[in-house]
Coordinates of C-alpha atoms in Angstrom, one line a residue:
M97 CA 51.1 32.0 -58.7
A98 CA 49.5 32.7 -55.6
L99 CA 47.7 35.7 -56.7
E100 CA 46.0 33.4 -59.3
R101 CA 45.2 31.1 -56.6
I102 CA 43.9 34.0 -54.4
A103 CA 41.7 35.0 -57.3
R104 CA 40.5 31.7 -57.8
T105 CA 39.3 30.8 -54.3
A106 CA 37.8 34.4 -53.9
K107 CA 35.7 34.0 -57.2
S108 CA 34.7 30.1 -55.3
S109 CA 33.7 31.9 -52.5
C110 CA 31.2 34.5 -54.3
R111 CA 29.9 31.5 -55.8
R112 CA 29.2 29.5 -52.6
S113 CA 27.9 32.3 -51.2
G114 CA 24.8 31.2 -52.6
G115 CA 24.6 28.8 -50.5
A116 CA 26.0 25.3 -53.7
F117 CA 28.9 24.7 -54.6
G118 CA 28.9 27.0 -57.9
G119 CA 29.4 25.5 -61.3
H120 CA 30.0 22.1 -59.6
K121 CA 27.0 19.7 -59.8
S122 CA 24.1 19.4 -56.6
E123 CA 25.8 17.8 -54.0
K124 CA 23.5 14.9 -54.0
D125 CA 24.6 14.9 -57.7
M126 CA 28.4 14.7 -56.9
F127 CA 28.4 11.7 -54.0
S128 CA 25.7 9.8 -55.2
E129 CA 26.9 6.1 -55.3
G130 CA 27.1 5.5 -59.1
A131 CA 29.0 8.3 -59.6
S132 CA 32.4 7.9 -61.7
I133 CA 34.3 10.5 -60.5
R134 CA 34.2 11.0 -56.5
K135 CA 36.2 13.4 -54.6
Y136 CA 37.3 13.9 -51.1
C137 CA 37.4 16.6 -49.0
S138 CA 38.7 17.9 -45.9
L139 CA 41.6 15.4 -46.1
P140 CA 44.7 15.7 -44.0
S141 CA 47.2 16.4 -47.4
L142 CA 44.9 19.1 -47.3
E143 CA 45.3 20.2 -44.2
R144 CA 48.5 20.3 -44.3
D145 CA 48.5 21.9 -47.6
S146 CA 46.4 25.0 -45.5
R147 CA 48.7 25.0 -42.9
N148 CA 52.0 25.5 -44.4
S149 CA 50.7 28.4 -46.8
N150 CA 49.9 32.3 -45.7
F151 CA 47.1 32.3 -46.9
S152 CA 44.5 33.4 -44.6
Y153 CA 41.1 33.0 -46.6
L154 CA 41.0 29.8 -46.2
S155 CA 39.5 29.8 -43.1
S156 CA 36.7 32.0 -44.3
I157 CA 35.6 29.0 -47.1
S158 CA 32.1 27.8 -46.3
K159 CA 32.3 24.0 -44.8
V160 CA 30.4 20.8 -46.5
N161 CA 27.6 19.7 -44.7
H162 CA 28.8 16.6 -42.7
N163 CA 25.3 14.8 -42.7
N164 CA 25.0 14.5 -46.2
F165 CA 28.8 13.8 -46.6
W166 CA 29.4 10.5 -48.6
S167 CA 32.8 9.3 -48.2
R168 CA 33.8 6.9 -51.3
G169 CA 31.4 4.0 -51.0
I170 CA 30.3 4.0 -47.3
R171 CA 28.0 6.6 -45.9
T172 CA 30.1 8.1 -42.7
T173 CA 28.7 9.7 -39.2
P174 CA 29.6 12.7 -38.4
S175 CA 31.7 11.0 -35.3
Y176 CA 34.4 9.5 -38.5
Q177 CA 34.0 12.7 -40.4
F178 CA 36.8 16.2 -39.9
P179 CA 35.0 18.7 -38.0
S180 CA 38.1 20.6 -37.9
A181 CA 39.2 20.5 -41.8
E182 CA 38.1 22.8 -44.3
R183 CA 36.3 21.6 -47.2
I184 CA 37.5 22.9 -50.4
V185 CA 36.2 21.6 -53.9
E186 CA 38.1 23.1 -57.1
E187 CA 38.3 21.1 -60.0
S188 CA 40.5 23.7 -62.0
D189 CA 42.8 23.8 -58.9
L190 CA 45.2 20.8 -60.0
E191 CA 46.9 21.0 -56.6
Y192 CA 43.7 20.5 -54.5
N193 CA 41.9 17.4 -57.0
D194 CA 41.9 14.3 -55.5
P195 CA 44.2 14.7 -52.3
K196 CA 45.8 11.0 -51.1
Y197 CA 46.4 9.2 -47.8
P198 CA 49.9 8.3 -47.1
G199 CA 49.7 4.6 -46.6
L200 CA 50.1 1.3 -47.9
E201 CA 49.5 0.9 -51.8
A202 CA 48.3 -2.4 -53.6
T203 CA 49.9 -5.2 -53.4
K204 CA 52.2 -5.4 -57.1
P205 CA 52.4 -8.8 -59.1
G206 CA 54.4 -11.1 -57.7
E207 CA 54.0 -9.9 -53.7
K208 CA 51.6 -11.9 -51.1
P209 CA 48.1 -10.9 -51.3
R210 CA 48.1 -9.0 -48.0
V211 CA 44.9 -9.2 -45.7
V212 CA 43.8 -6.7 -43.2
V213 CA 42.0 -7.7 -40.5
L214 CA 39.9 -4.2 -38.4
G215 CA 39.3 -5.7 -34.9
T216 CA 40.9 -7.9 -32.1
G217 CA 38.4 -9.1 -30.4
W218 CA 37.3 -12.9 -30.5
A219 CA 36.7 -13.5 -33.6
A220 CA 39.6 -11.6 -35.1
C221 CA 42.4 -12.8 -32.9
R222 CA 41.4 -16.4 -33.9
F223 CA 41.3 -15.6 -37.4
L224 CA 44.7 -14.2 -37.1
K225 CA 46.1 -16.9 -34.6
G226 CA 45.4 -19.8 -37.6
L227 CA 46.7 -17.5 -40.4
D228 CA 49.2 -19.0 -42.9
T229 CA 51.9 -15.9 -42.8
K230 CA 53.4 -17.9 -45.8
I231 CA 50.8 -17.7 -48.2
Y232 CA 49.4 -13.9 -46.9
D233 CA 51.2 -10.3 -45.6
V234 CA 48.4 -9.2 -42.7
V235 CA 47.7 -5.8 -41.8
C236 CA 45.4 -5.8 -38.6
I237 CA 43.6 -2.3 -37.1
S238 CA 42.5 -1.8 -34.1
P239 CA 42.2 1.3 -31.1
R240 CA 43.2 -1.6 -28.8
N241 CA 46.1 -3.7 -29.0
H242 CA 45.0 -6.5 -27.1
M243 CA 42.5 -9.3 -26.9
V244 CA 40.4 -9.2 -24.0
F245 CA 39.4 -12.3 -22.5
T246 CA 35.8 -11.2 -21.5
P247 CA 34.6 -14.2 -19.2
L248 CA 36.6 -13.8 -16.7
L249 CA 36.8 -9.7 -17.4
A250 CA 34.1 -9.5 -14.2
S251 CA 36.8 -11.1 -11.8
T252 CA 39.1 -8.3 -11.9
C253 CA 36.6 -5.9 -10.4
V254 CA 37.3 -7.1 -7.9
G255 CA 41.2 -8.1 -7.2
T256 CA 40.1 -12.1 -8.0
L257 CA 42.3 -11.4 -10.6
E258 CA 44.6 -9.0 -12.0
F259 CA 44.4 -6.9 -15.5
R260 CA 47.0 -8.3 -17.8
S261 CA 46.0 -11.6 -16.8
V262 CA 42.6 -11.0 -18.9
A263 CA 44.8 -9.2 -21.5
E264 CA 46.8 -10.8 -24.6
P265 CA 48.5 -8.9 -27.2
V266 CA 47.6 -9.1 -30.1
S267 CA 51.5 -9.4 -31.1
R268 CA 51.7 -12.9 -28.9
I269 CA 48.8 -14.5 -31.3
Q270 CA 50.4 -13.8 -34.3
S271 CA 54.2 -12.8 -34.5
A272 CA 54.3 -11.7 -38.3
L273 CA 52.4 -8.5 -36.7
A274 CA 55.8 -7.7 -34.8
T275 CA 58.4 -9.4 -37.1
N276 CA 57.0 -9.7 -41.0
P277 CA 58.6 -7.4 -42.8
N278 CA 54.9 -6.4 -44.7
S279 CA 52.9 -7.3 -41.7
Y280 CA 51.7 -4.2 -39.5
F281 CA 49.7 -3.6 -36.5
Y282 CA 48.4 -0.1 -36.5
L283 CA 46.8 1.0 -33.6
A284 CA 44.0 3.1 -35.5
S285 CA 39.7 3.5 -35.7
C286 CA 38.4 2.4 -39.5
F287 CA 36.2 5.4 -40.2
G288 CA 35.9 4.6 -44.3
I289 CA 36.1 1.8 -46.9
E290 CA 36.0 2.3 -50.4
T291 CA 35.5 -1.0 -51.7
Q292 CA 35.7 -0.6 -55.2
K293 CA 38.9 0.5 -54.9
H294 CA 39.7 -2.1 -52.2
E295 CA 41.2 0.7 -49.8
V296 CA 40.3 0.8 -45.7
Y297 CA 40.6 4.4 -44.8
C298 CA 42.1 4.9 -40.7
E299 CA 42.6 7.7 -38.1
T300 CA 45.4 6.9 -35.5
V301 CA 44.7 7.0 -31.7
S302 CA 46.6 9.5 -30.7
N303 CA 47.5 11.7 -27.6
G304 CA 48.6 14.6 -29.4
S305 CA 52.2 13.6 -30.5
L306 CA 51.9 13.5 -33.8
P307 CA 52.8 16.5 -35.9
N308 CA 49.6 16.3 -37.4
E309 CA 46.2 15.9 -35.9
P310 CA 44.2 13.8 -36.3
Y311 CA 46.8 11.6 -38.0
R312 CA 44.8 9.7 -41.5
F313 CA 46.5 7.3 -43.4
K314 CA 45.0 4.3 -45.8
V315 CA 45.4 0.8 -46.8
S316 CA 44.8 -1.2 -49.5
Y317 CA 43.4 -5.0 -49.2
D318 CA 43.4 -8.2 -51.1
K319 CA 40.9 -9.0 -48.9
L320 CA 38.9 -7.5 -45.7
V321 CA 37.9 -9.4 -42.7
I322 CA 35.4 -6.8 -40.8
A323 CA 35.4 -8.3 -37.1
A324 CA 34.8 -4.7 -35.4
G325 CA 32.9 -5.9 -32.5
S326 CA 29.4 -4.3 -30.9
E327 CA 28.7 -1.4 -28.3
P328 CA 26.3 -1.9 -25.7
L329 CA 23.1 -1.3 -26.1
T330 CA 21.6 1.5 -24.1
F331 CA 18.3 1.3 -25.7
G332 CA 18.0 5.8 -25.9
I333 CA 17.7 5.9 -22.2
K334 CA 18.6 9.1 -20.9
G335 CA 21.7 9.4 -18.8
V336 CA 23.0 5.7 -19.8
A337 CA 26.3 7.2 -21.1
E338 CA 26.8 9.3 -18.8
H339 CA 26.7 7.9 -15.6
A340 CA 26.6 4.0 -16.0
F341 CA 29.4 1.5 -16.9
F342 CA 29.9 -1.0 -18.7
L343 CA 31.8 -4.0 -18.5
R344 CA 33.2 -4.9 -22.5
E345 CA 37.3 -3.7 -22.0
V346 CA 39.8 -3.8 -19.7
N347 CA 39.6 0.0 -18.7
H348 CA 35.9 -0.7 -17.9
A349 CA 36.8 -2.5 -15.3
Q350 CA 39.8 -0.5 -14.2
E351 CA 37.0 2.5 -13.6
I352 CA 34.6 0.3 -12.1
R353 CA 36.8 -1.2 -9.7
K354 CA 38.4 2.5 -8.8
K355 CA 34.7 3.6 -8.1
L356 CA 34.4 0.7 -5.9
L357 CA 37.4 1.3 -3.6
L358 CA 36.4 5.2 -3.6
N359 CA 32.8 4.9 -2.4
L360 CA 34.0 2.5 0.2
M361 CA 37.1 4.5 1.4
L362 CA 34.3 8.1 0.8
S363 CA 31.7 6.1 3.0
E364 CA 34.4 5.7 6.2
N365 CA 35.2 9.8 6.4
P366 CA 33.5 11.5 9.4
G367 CA 30.3 13.2 8.9
I368 CA 28.8 11.7 6.3
S369 CA 24.5 10.8 6.6
E370 CA 23.5 7.8 7.2
E371 CA 21.4 8.0 4.3
E372 CA 24.1 9.1 2.1
R373 CA 26.6 6.0 3.5
K374 CA 23.9 3.7 2.4
R375 CA 23.7 5.3 -1.5
L376 CA 27.5 5.6 -1.5
L377 CA 27.4 1.7 -0.9
H378 CA 24.6 0.5 -3.2
C379 CA 26.0 -1.3 -6.0
V380 CA 23.2 -1.4 -9.0
V381 CA 24.0 -4.0 -12.0
I382 CA 21.2 -3.4 -14.8
G383 CA 20.7 -6.6 -17.1
G384 CA 20.5 -10.3 -15.8
G385 CA 21.8 -12.1 -18.3
P386 CA 25.4 -13.9 -17.8
T387 CA 28.1 -10.7 -17.3
G388 CA 25.2 -9.2 -15.0
V389 CA 25.2 -12.5 -12.8
E390 CA 28.3 -13.1 -12.8
F391 CA 29.4 -9.6 -11.8
S392 CA 26.9 -9.4 -8.9
G393 CA 28.5 -13.3 -8.2
E394 CA 31.9 -11.5 -8.2
L395 CA 30.7 -8.2 -5.7
S396 CA 29.0 -11.1 -3.4
D397 CA 31.9 -12.4 -2.9
F398 CA 34.1 -9.2 -2.7
I399 CA 31.5 -8.2 0.4
M400 CA 31.5 -11.3 2.1
K401 CA 34.8 -12.4 2.0
D402 CA 36.8 -9.1 2.1
V403 CA 34.1 -6.0 2.8
R404 CA 33.4 -7.6 6.5
E405 CA 37.3 -8.0 7.5
R406 CA 38.7 -4.8 6.1
Y407 CA 36.1 -2.4 6.0
T408 CA 34.2 -3.0 9.2
H409 CA 33.0 0.8 9.8
V410 CA 30.6 0.3 6.9
K411 CA 30.2 -3.9 6.1
D412 CA 26.7 -4.0 7.4
Y413 CA 25.8 -1.1 4.6
I414 CA 26.9 -2.2 1.1
K415 CA 24.0 -4.3 -0.9
V416 CA 23.9 -5.6 -4.6
T417 CA 21.2 -4.7 -6.6
L418 CA 20.2 -6.5 -9.8
I419 CA 17.5 -5.4 -11.7
E420 CA 16.3 -7.3 -15.1
A421 CA 12.9 -6.7 -16.8
N422 CA 12.2 -10.6 -17.3
E423 CA 14.0 -13.3 -15.7
I424 CA 17.6 -13.3 -15.0
L425 CA 19.6 -16.0 -17.4
S426 CA 16.6 -16.9 -20.0
S427 CA 18.6 -18.4 -21.9
F428 CA 19.5 -21.2 -19.4
E429 CA 17.4 -24.7 -18.1
V430 CA 14.4 -23.7 -15.7
G431 CA 16.0 -25.3 -12.5
L432 CA 19.5 -23.3 -13.5
R433 CA 17.7 -20.0 -13.4
Q434 CA 15.9 -21.0 -10.4
Y435 CA 18.9 -22.1 -8.7
A436 CA 21.0 -18.7 -9.5
T437 CA 17.9 -16.8 -7.9
N438 CA 18.2 -19.0 -4.5
H439 CA 21.2 -18.3 -4.3
L440 CA 22.0 -15.2 -5.5
T441 CA 19.6 -14.4 -2.2
K442 CA 21.1 -15.9 0.1
C443 CA 24.4 -14.4 -0.8
G444 CA 22.5 -11.1 -0.3
V445 CA 22.1 -9.9 -3.7
S446 CA 19.1 -8.4 -4.4
L447 CA 16.7 -9.3 -7.0
M448 CA 13.9 -6.7 -8.7
R449 CA 11.9 -6.7 -11.3
G450 CA 11.8 -3.6 -13.5
V451 CA 12.5 -1.5 -16.1
V452 CA 14.8 1.4 -16.0
K453 CA 13.3 4.7 -17.3
E454 CA 16.4 7.3 -16.9
V455 CA 19.2 7.9 -15.3
H456 CA 20.4 10.0 -13.0
A457 CA 24.0 11.0 -11.8
K458 CA 22.6 9.0 -7.9
K459 CA 20.0 7.7 -8.9
I460 CA 17.7 5.9 -11.7
V461 CA 13.9 5.7 -11.7
L462 CA 12.4 2.9 -13.3
N463 CA 9.0 3.1 -15.5
D464 CA 6.6 2.3 -12.0
G465 CA 8.1 5.5 -10.9
T466 CA 10.5 3.7 -7.9
D467 CA 13.8 5.6 -7.4
V468 CA 16.7 3.4 -6.8
P469 CA 19.6 5.7 -5.2
Y470 CA 23.2 4.6 -6.5
G471 CA 27.0 4.9 -6.0
L472 CA 27.8 2.6 -8.5
L473 CA 25.8 1.5 -11.8
V474 CA 27.1 -1.2 -13.5
W475 CA 24.9 -1.4 -17.2
S476 CA 24.2 -4.8 -18.7
T477 CA 21.8 -5.3 -21.1
G478 CA 23.4 -7.0 -24.4
V479 CA 25.2 -5.6 -27.2
G480 CA 24.5 -4.2 -30.7
P481 CA 25.9 -3.1 -33.7
S482 CA 28.5 -0.1 -33.4
Q483 CA 28.2 3.5 -35.3
F484 CA 30.8 2.3 -37.6
V485 CA 29.3 -0.6 -38.6
K486 CA 25.9 1.5 -39.0
S487 CA 27.4 4.2 -41.4
L488 CA 28.9 1.3 -43.7
D489 CA 27.2 1.3 -46.8
L490 CA 26.8 -2.7 -46.9
P491 CA 23.6 -5.2 -46.7
K492 CA 22.5 -6.0 -43.2
S493 CA 20.7 -8.6 -41.7
S494 CA 18.1 -8.1 -39.3
G495 CA 19.6 -6.3 -35.8
G496 CA 21.5 -3.9 -38.6
R497 CA 24.5 -6.2 -37.7
I498 CA 26.9 -6.4 -41.7
G499 CA 25.0 -8.9 -43.4
V500 CA 26.5 -12.2 -45.0
D501 CA 26.3 -15.3 -46.8
G502 CA 27.1 -18.8 -45.4
W503 CA 30.8 -18.5 -46.0
L504 CA 30.9 -15.2 -44.5
R505 CA 31.1 -13.6 -47.4
V506 CA 29.2 -9.3 -47.6
P507 CA 27.5 -9.7 -50.9
A508 CA 27.9 -7.6 -53.9
V509 CA 31.3 -6.2 -53.0
E510 CA 34.2 -8.6 -53.7
D511 CA 36.7 -9.6 -51.5
V512 CA 35.3 -8.1 -48.2
F513 CA 33.9 -10.9 -45.3
A514 CA 32.5 -10.1 -41.6
L515 CA 32.1 -12.3 -38.7
G516 CA 31.7 -12.0 -34.6
D517 CA 29.4 -9.2 -33.1
C518 CA 28.9 -7.1 -36.2
A519 CA 27.8 -10.1 -38.7
G520 CA 24.9 -11.5 -39.1
F521 CA 23.1 -14.0 -41.6
L522 CA 21.3 -12.6 -44.7
E523 CA 17.3 -13.7 -44.3
E524 CA 17.7 -15.2 -47.7
T525 CA 20.4 -17.4 -46.4
G526 CA 17.7 -19.4 -44.0
K527 CA 19.9 -19.5 -41.5
P528 CA 18.9 -18.0 -37.7
V529 CA 21.6 -14.5 -36.4
L530 CA 23.4 -16.0 -34.6
P531 CA 23.9 -14.6 -30.5
A532 CA 26.8 -12.8 -29.7
L533 CA 28.6 -14.7 -27.9
A534 CA 32.6 -15.7 -27.8
Q535 CA 32.3 -19.3 -29.2
V536 CA 30.4 -18.1 -32.3
A537 CA 32.9 -15.2 -32.8
E538 CA 36.0 -17.7 -32.3
R539 CA 34.3 -20.6 -34.5
Q540 CA 33.6 -18.1 -37.2
G541 CA 36.8 -17.2 -36.8
K542 CA 37.8 -20.5 -37.5
F543 CA 36.1 -21.4 -40.2
L544 CA 36.9 -18.3 -42.0
V545 CA 41.0 -19.0 -41.2
E546 CA 40.5 -22.4 -43.0
L547 CA 38.8 -21.1 -46.0
F548 CA 41.8 -18.8 -46.7
N549 CA 44.2 -20.9 -45.8
R550 CA 42.9 -23.1 -48.2
I551 CA 42.3 -21.1 -51.3
G552 CA 45.1 -18.9 -50.8
K553 CA 47.4 -19.7 -53.3
E554 CA 45.0 -19.6 -55.8
A555 CA 42.5 -16.6 -55.0
G556 CA 44.0 -15.0 -52.8
K557 CA 44.7 -11.6 -54.6
A558 CA 42.6 -9.3 -55.7
L559 CA 39.1 -10.1 -57.0
S560 CA 40.7 -13.5 -57.5
A561 CA 38.0 -15.8 -55.9
K562 CA 35.0 -15.6 -58.1
D563 CA 34.9 -19.0 -59.7
I564 CA 37.1 -20.9 -56.7
P565 CA 35.3 -23.4 -54.8
L566 CA 34.8 -22.6 -51.4
G567 CA 33.4 -25.7 -50.1
E568 CA 31.1 -26.3 -47.1
P569 CA 29.3 -23.4 -45.9
F570 CA 29.8 -22.2 -42.3
V571 CA 27.3 -24.5 -39.5
Y572 CA 27.1 -23.2 -35.9
K573 CA 26.7 -26.0 -33.0
H574 CA 26.1 -24.6 -29.8
L575 CA 28.7 -26.1 -27.2
G576 CA 26.7 -25.3 -24.1
S577 CA 26.5 -22.1 -21.6
M578 CA 28.7 -21.4 -18.2
A579 CA 28.0 -18.7 -15.9
S580 CA 29.4 -18.4 -12.2
V581 CA 27.2 -17.3 -9.6
G582 CA 29.9 -16.8 -6.5
G583 CA 30.2 -18.6 -3.4
Y584 CA 32.3 -21.1 -5.2
K585 CA 28.9 -22.0 -7.1
A586 CA 28.7 -22.0 -10.9
L587 CA 25.8 -23.1 -13.4
V588 CA 26.5 -25.4 -16.5
D589 CA 24.0 -25.8 -19.4
L590 CA 25.3 -28.3 -22.2
R591 CA 21.8 -28.0 -24.3
Q592 CA 22.1 -27.5 -28.0
S593 CA 20.0 -24.8 -28.1
K594 CA 17.4 -23.4 -25.3
D595 CA 14.1 -25.5 -26.3
S596 CA 16.3 -29.3 -26.8
K597 CA 16.8 -31.9 -23.9
G598 CA 20.7 -32.1 -22.5
I599 CA 22.5 -32.2 -19.6
S600 CA 22.6 -29.3 -16.8
H601 CA 24.2 -28.9 -13.8
A602 CA 24.9 -26.3 -11.3
G603 CA 26.9 -25.9 -7.4
F604 CA 30.4 -26.6 -6.6
V605 CA 31.7 -29.3 -9.6
S606 CA 29.2 -26.7 -12.0
W607 CA 32.1 -24.1 -10.6
F608 CA 35.0 -26.4 -11.1
I609 CA 34.4 -27.4 -14.1
W610 CA 33.8 -23.6 -15.1
R611 CA 37.3 -22.6 -14.2
S612 CA 38.9 -25.4 -15.7
A613 CA 37.3 -24.7 -19.1
Y614 CA 38.2 -21.1 -18.7
L615 CA 41.4 -21.8 -17.5
T616 CA 42.4 -23.9 -20.6
R617 CA 41.0 -21.0 -23.5
V618 CA 43.1 -18.4 -22.0
V619 CA 44.9 -17.6 -25.1
S620 CA 49.0 -18.2 -24.0
W621 CA 50.4 -20.3 -21.4
R622 CA 51.7 -17.0 -19.8
N623 CA 48.2 -15.7 -19.5
R624 CA 47.3 -19.3 -18.3
F625 CA 49.9 -19.1 -15.8
Y626 CA 48.9 -15.2 -14.2
V627 CA 45.0 -16.7 -13.8
A628 CA 46.4 -19.7 -11.7
V629 CA 48.8 -17.9 -9.5
N630 CA 46.2 -15.0 -9.1
W631 CA 43.4 -17.8 -8.4
A632 CA 45.8 -19.2 -5.5
T633 CA 47.1 -16.0 -3.9
T634 CA 43.3 -15.1 -3.5
F635 CA 42.1 -17.9 -2.0
V636 CA 45.2 -17.7 0.3
F637 CA 45.2 -14.0 1.0
G638 CA 42.1 -12.4 -0.1
R639 CA 41.9 -10.3 -3.0
D640 CA 43.9 -7.1 -2.9
N641 CA 42.0 -3.4 -2.0
S642 CA 44.8 -1.3 -3.6
R643 CA 43.0 1.5 -5.4
I644 CA 45.7 2.6 -8.0
G645 CA 45.2 5.9 -9.9

């Protein structure tokens, strides 16, 4: 048996040496979208088979080109494929024909339908919170096991709040993930979706502790909810990914805080030149949206109230610069924008108009040739589709998001829904692509979970919702915008759109409304208690400036 396999593989290697797959069809034919027979290459079961055998010839077999590889229903990018595994496809060798992933198989008649949710952001968690687990089993797949309360994330960077105050474990949001026998949370990233087979393919987040790395598995679904979020936009500017900090996750805030405190302490060392001290203590924020403005305001408060007391040797060197190509807070009412500009300037934040050309390790270069040295660079210029969303062979809306209809269904495929930052209405719906806001994602999650709970008993199973009435489509009404600008001041804009009229206010009362509103929106009573205690502690004792890690 072993000799026959060696002979077959040797013959196969000779055929492949011509640059093709021997007697197989061309690569385009094998992996075309309409092909009736599709095979995975480089699967974990195949990798394990090659490791458990003493066949040294496996390492010499040529590999499939990643860029042309089709992964069962979606076109994937190299970052979601398997660079380490060997590619072997031999129809004559039944042992390697159609290798299998471990995982959850399709539900059987009489079992509850299974909903698979990709993501743990605002949309996903609002959906999970309301899902009726008497009707459904639920599986949540995400590379993080918590939801981040993003409106308060900037406060954690300077110690106004502790990190745990803005992180809510997903098992607290939907307890069935921890208690129900057929509901699970998997700490993993999805790298592929087979819509015809109703399967998703995932790679576990691990640090090398599993026996087979990378560890991959599959999960079958009756309904799939894609809420995979978005990624920061860098506009392809050189050096941004390497040198700038983003502010989207708790670990981003942790890294910003460590860098800020490190620069403060390094600047006090003897022998540091005045020029270098100024660079180390220059905090530059790119992007004048709500996140950039709120972070600048938090930095200003930190400097005015804490740095001046605890870092007296360098207090006159620290500086904050906010760079924006146009006007800051462009979605807010004109009077509020002017108020924010005046207040930030009064608090010591320098506002600069410009466009970044490239980013270096210690300076940024603007389009007009101006060099801006920095010690800390925070990039907050909006978000766009993730690499995972871009890789999906699904309809796309303008901007590259997953295209959906009025009920958040993905057209042309059955039982797939998308919502949040990764989804946008298709042009034929007549609806605009909604902004990537927490309130949009939360409202979509609420709409979709009500729809699921309504149709679950009749149409919860796969391929059962074709003729089921879904009710009224999703309609979004903007509730307004808020932003803190530091110094116990904030902006409240209650207009429903940029061009409509409505109530707008700025000042201390708006700051009180801002804090009250976000305190009530924190997901759990536990975290509301944390936030309230943190605010009180900061007010009485100041911010904690310990650098841990």
